[in-house]
PDB file of C-alpha atoms and ligand atoms in Angstrom:
ATOM      1  CA  MET A 157      57.954 -66.614  37.948  1.00  0.00           C
ATOM      2  CA  THR A 158      54.506 -68.172  38.117  1.00  0.00           C
ATOM      3  CA  LYS A 159      52.966 -70.335  35.428  1.00  0.00           C
ATOM      4  CA  LYS A 160      53.150 -69.246  31.846  1.00  0.00           C
ATOM      5  CA  MET A 161      50.170 -67.837  30.106  1.00  0.00           C
ATOM      6  CA  ASN A 162      48.417 -70.593  28.194  1.00  0.00           C
ATOM      7  CA  LYS A 163      47.507 -70.607  24.546  1.00  0.00           C
ATOM      8  CA  LYS A 164      43.862 -69.832  25.133  1.00  0.00           C
ATOM      9  CA  GLU A 165      44.659 -66.826  27.310  1.00  0.00           C
ATOM     10  CA  LYS A 166      47.053 -65.569  24.689  1.00  0.00           C
ATOM     11  CA  GLN A 167      44.472 -65.952  21.967  1.00  0.00           C
ATOM     12  CA  GLU A 168      41.998 -63.963  23.985  1.00  0.00           C
ATOM     13  CA  PHE A 169      44.493 -61.177  24.555  1.00  0.00           C
ATOM     14  CA  ARG A 170      45.359 -61.182  20.874  1.00  0.00           C
ATOM     15  CA  LYS A 171      41.712 -60.836  19.980  1.00  0.00           C
ATOM     16  CA  THR A 172      41.199 -58.006  22.454  1.00  0.00           C
ATOM     17  CA  LEU A 173      44.259 -56.195  21.135  1.00  0.00           C
ATOM     18  CA  LEU A 174      43.273 -56.621  17.499  1.00  0.00           C
ATOM     19  CA  ASP A 175      39.713 -55.480  18.186  1.00  0.00           C
ATOM     20  CA  LYS A 176      40.949 -52.408  19.973  1.00  0.00           C
ATOM     21  CA  LYS A 177      43.408 -51.620  17.207  1.00  0.00           C
ATOM     22  CA  GLU A 178      40.758 -52.065  14.555  1.00  0.00           C
ATOM     23  CA  ARG A 179      38.401 -49.749  16.371  1.00  0.00           C
ATOM     24  CA  ILE A 180      40.964 -46.963  16.604  1.00  0.00           C
ATOM     25  CA  VAL A 181      42.096 -47.424  13.005  1.00  0.00           C
ATOM     26  CA  HIS A 182      38.581 -47.617  11.674  1.00  0.00           C
ATOM     27  CA  LYS A 183      37.303 -44.617  13.580  1.00  0.00           C
ATOM     28  CA  LEU A 184      40.210 -42.479  12.482  1.00  0.00           C
ATOM     29  CA  SER A 185      40.343 -43.647   8.904  1.00  0.00           C
ATOM     30  CA  GLN A 186      36.787 -42.404   8.464  1.00  0.00           C
ATOM     31  CA  VAL A 187      38.054 -38.862   8.610  1.00  0.00           C
ATOM     32  CA  MET A 188      40.715 -39.509   6.009  1.00  0.00           C
ATOM     33  CA  THR A 189      40.059 -39.315   2.288  1.00  0.00           C
ATOM     34  CA  GLU A 190      41.973 -42.406   1.244  1.00  0.00           C
ATOM     35  CA  SER A 191      40.499 -44.268   4.135  1.00  0.00           C
ATOM     36  CA  LYS A 192      40.456 -47.759   2.644  1.00  0.00           C
ATOM     37  CA  GLU A 193      44.070 -47.745   1.692  1.00  0.00           C
ATOM     38  CA  VAL A 194      45.118 -46.240   4.976  1.00  0.00           C
ATOM     39  CA  GLU A 195      43.077 -48.729   6.884  1.00  0.00           C
ATOM     40  CA  MET A 196      44.635 -51.641   5.072  1.00  0.00           C
ATOM     41  CA  ASN A 197      48.126 -50.318   5.452  1.00  0.00           C
ATOM     42  CA  VAL A 198      47.815 -49.514   9.086  1.00  0.00           C
ATOM     43  CA  ALA A 199      45.900 -52.633   9.935  1.00  0.00           C
ATOM     44  CA  GLN A 200      48.778 -54.775   8.742  1.00  0.00           C
ATOM     45  CA  ASP A 201      51.648 -53.752  10.874  1.00  0.00           C
ATOM     46  CA  LEU A 202      52.072 -50.267  12.103  1.00  0.00           C
ATOM     47  CA  VAL A 203      55.700 -50.577  12.999  1.00  0.00           C
ATOM     48  CA  ASP A 204      56.819 -52.312   9.807  1.00  0.00           C
ATOM     49  CA  LYS A 205      54.767 -50.030   7.626  1.00  0.00           C
ATOM     50  CA  ALA A 206      55.746 -46.809   9.308  1.00  0.00           C
ATOM     51  CA  GLU A 207      57.839 -45.978   6.252  1.00  0.00           C
ATOM     52  CA  SER A 208      54.881 -45.881   3.896  1.00  0.00           C
ATOM     53  CA  SER A 209      53.543 -42.415   3.313  1.00  0.00           C
ATOM     54  CA  TYR A 210      49.953 -43.388   3.959  1.00  0.00           C
ATOM     55  CA  THR A 211      50.832 -44.758   7.318  1.00  0.00           C
ATOM     56  CA  LYS A 212      52.916 -41.728   8.117  1.00  0.00           C
ATOM     57  CA  GLU A 213      50.073 -39.463   7.138  1.00  0.00           C
ATOM     58  CA  PHE A 214      47.701 -41.535   9.165  1.00  0.00           C
ATOM     59  CA  LEU A 215      49.951 -41.459  12.195  1.00  0.00           C
ATOM     60  CA  LEU A 216      50.282 -37.711  11.927  1.00  0.00           C
ATOM     61  CA  SER A 217      46.516 -37.352  11.931  1.00  0.00           C
ATOM     62  CA  LEU A 218      46.253 -39.116  15.250  1.00  0.00           C
ATOM     63  CA  SER A 219      46.402 -37.456  18.595  1.00  0.00           C
ATOM     64  CA  ASP A 220      49.415 -38.306  20.723  1.00  0.00           C
ATOM     65  CA  THR A 221      47.333 -40.572  22.909  1.00  0.00           C
ATOM     66  CA  GLU A 222      45.888 -42.529  19.995  1.00  0.00           C
ATOM     67  CA  ARG A 223      49.222 -42.831  18.285  1.00  0.00           C
ATOM     68  CA  GLU A 224      50.849 -44.015  21.463  1.00  0.00           C
ATOM     69  CA  GLN A 225      48.092 -46.498  22.085  1.00  0.00           C
ATOM     70  CA  LEU A 226      48.305 -47.971  18.597  1.00  0.00           C
ATOM     71  CA  LEU A 227      52.039 -48.428  18.933  1.00  0.00           C
ATOM     72  CA  LEU A 228      51.604 -50.015  22.336  1.00  0.00           C
ATOM     73  CA  ILE A 229      49.034 -52.391  20.893  1.00  0.00           C
ATOM     74  CA  ASP A 230      51.406 -53.393  18.101  1.00  0.00           C
ATOM     75  CA  GLU A 231      54.222 -53.934  20.542  1.00  0.00           C
ATOM     76  CA  ALA A 232      51.977 -56.036  22.758  1.00  0.00           C
ATOM     77  CA  LEU A 233      51.010 -58.162  19.748  1.00  0.00           C
ATOM     78  CA  ARG A 234      54.678 -58.722  19.039  1.00  0.00           C
ATOM     79  CA  ARG A 235      55.298 -59.738  22.615  1.00  0.00           C
ATOM     80  CA  LEU A 236      52.455 -62.233  22.284  1.00  0.00           C
ATOM     81  CA  ASP A 237      54.402 -63.838  19.431  1.00  0.00           C
ATOM     82  CA  ARG A 238      57.672 -63.837  21.270  1.00  0.00           C
ATOM     83  CA  ASP A 239      56.466 -64.971  24.661  1.00  0.00           C
ATOM     84  CA  GLY A 240      57.255 -61.791  26.521  1.00  0.00           C
ATOM     85  CA  PHE A 241      53.642 -60.806  26.808  1.00  0.00           C
ATOM     86  CA  GLY A 242      52.439 -60.090  30.335  1.00  0.00           C
ATOM     87  CA  LEU A 243      55.894 -59.143  31.579  1.00  0.00           C
ATOM     88  CA  CYS A 244      56.899 -55.631  32.510  1.00  0.00           C
ATOM     89  CA  GLN A 245      59.272 -54.230  29.899  1.00  0.00           C
ATOM     90  CA  LEU A 246      61.158 -52.280  32.525  1.00  0.00           C
ATOM     91  CA  CYS A 247      61.633 -54.602  35.481  1.00  0.00           C
ATOM     92  CA  GLY A 248      60.688 -57.993  33.984  1.00  0.00           C
ATOM     93  CA  GLN A 249      58.097 -58.750  36.648  1.00  0.00           C
ATOM     94  CA  GLU A 250      54.737 -60.143  35.706  1.00  0.00           C
ATOM     95  CA  ILE A 251      52.071 -57.562  35.123  1.00  0.00           C
ATOM     96  CA  GLY A 252      49.071 -58.184  37.379  1.00  0.00           C
ATOM     97  CA  LYS A 253      46.183 -60.069  35.834  1.00  0.00           C
ATOM     98  CA  LYS A 254      43.708 -57.301  36.600  1.00  0.00           C
ATOM     99  CA  ARG A 255      45.923 -54.658  35.084  1.00  0.00           C
ATOM    100  CA  LEU A 256      46.495 -56.789  32.008  1.00  0.00           C
ATOM    101  CA  ALA A 257      42.793 -57.415  31.602  1.00  0.00           C
ATOM    102  CA  ALA A 258      42.034 -53.698  31.772  1.00  0.00           C
ATOM    103  CA  LEU A 259      45.038 -52.570  29.707  1.00  0.00           C
ATOM    104  CA  PRO A 260      46.294 -55.535  27.666  1.00  0.00           C
ATOM    105  CA  TRP A 261      48.645 -53.260  25.713  1.00  0.00           C
ATOM    106  CA  THR A 262      50.411 -51.884  28.769  1.00  0.00           C
ATOM    107  CA  PRO A 263      54.188 -52.424  28.610  1.00  0.00           C
ATOM    108  CA  THR A 264      54.812 -51.876  32.322  1.00  0.00           C
ATOM    109  CA  CYS A 265      53.697 -53.166  35.689  1.00  0.00           C
ATOM    110  CA  ILE A 266      51.836 -50.943  38.107  1.00  0.00           C
ATOM    111  CA  ASN A 267      54.978 -50.192  40.118  1.00  0.00           C
ATOM    112  CA  CYS A 268      56.953 -48.975  37.131  1.00  0.00           C
ATOM    113  CA  GLN A 269      53.945 -47.036  35.884  1.00  0.00           C
ATOM    114  CA  GLN A 270      53.635 -45.278  39.217  1.00  0.00           C
ATOM    115  CA  LYS A 271      57.322 -44.568  39.318  1.00  0.00           C
ATOM    116  CA  ALA A 272      57.176 -43.059  35.836  1.00  0.00           C
ATOM    117  CA  GLU A 273      54.214 -40.932  36.785  1.00  0.00           C
ATOM    118  CA  GLU A 274      55.941 -39.668  39.913  1.00  0.00           C
ATOM    119  CA  GLU A 275      59.007 -38.818  37.896  1.00  0.00           C
ATOM    120  CA  SER A 276      57.108 -36.930  35.240  1.00  0.00           C
ATOM    121  CA  ALA A 277      55.118 -35.096  37.901  1.00  0.00           C
ATOM    122  CA  ALA A 278      58.347 -34.058  39.599  1.00  0.00           C
ATOM    123  CA  GLU A 279      59.740 -32.430  36.456  1.00  0.00           C
TER     124      GLU A 279
HETATM  125 ZN1   ZN B 349      57.891 -53.118  36.238  1.00  0.00          ZN
END
């Protein structure tokens, strides 16, 4: 294990993740009628609020990709709080800096990602 991510790096990742989340939520809430309420609900914590009907409705209005991305972003934010951020959720290895910079919400390293893709392609 190499050196831990410092506070400043974490803050930058948090900002990137929150910006990205806000952009998705904002863009999609514009097409909803109760947009303000939805936006507020979803912007708080997608996972915790998944029981609220607004959030459910909102989630249903998303495409699979957007929904998946929002959940990944929320999970990444949680990992930032718990110190697991930057580690692959499957093998525990560090995720490469470049990969993390391009996809800060990714839960897996490039090796596991490739493995998963090969497996789904083989089905
Ligand atoms: Zn991995």
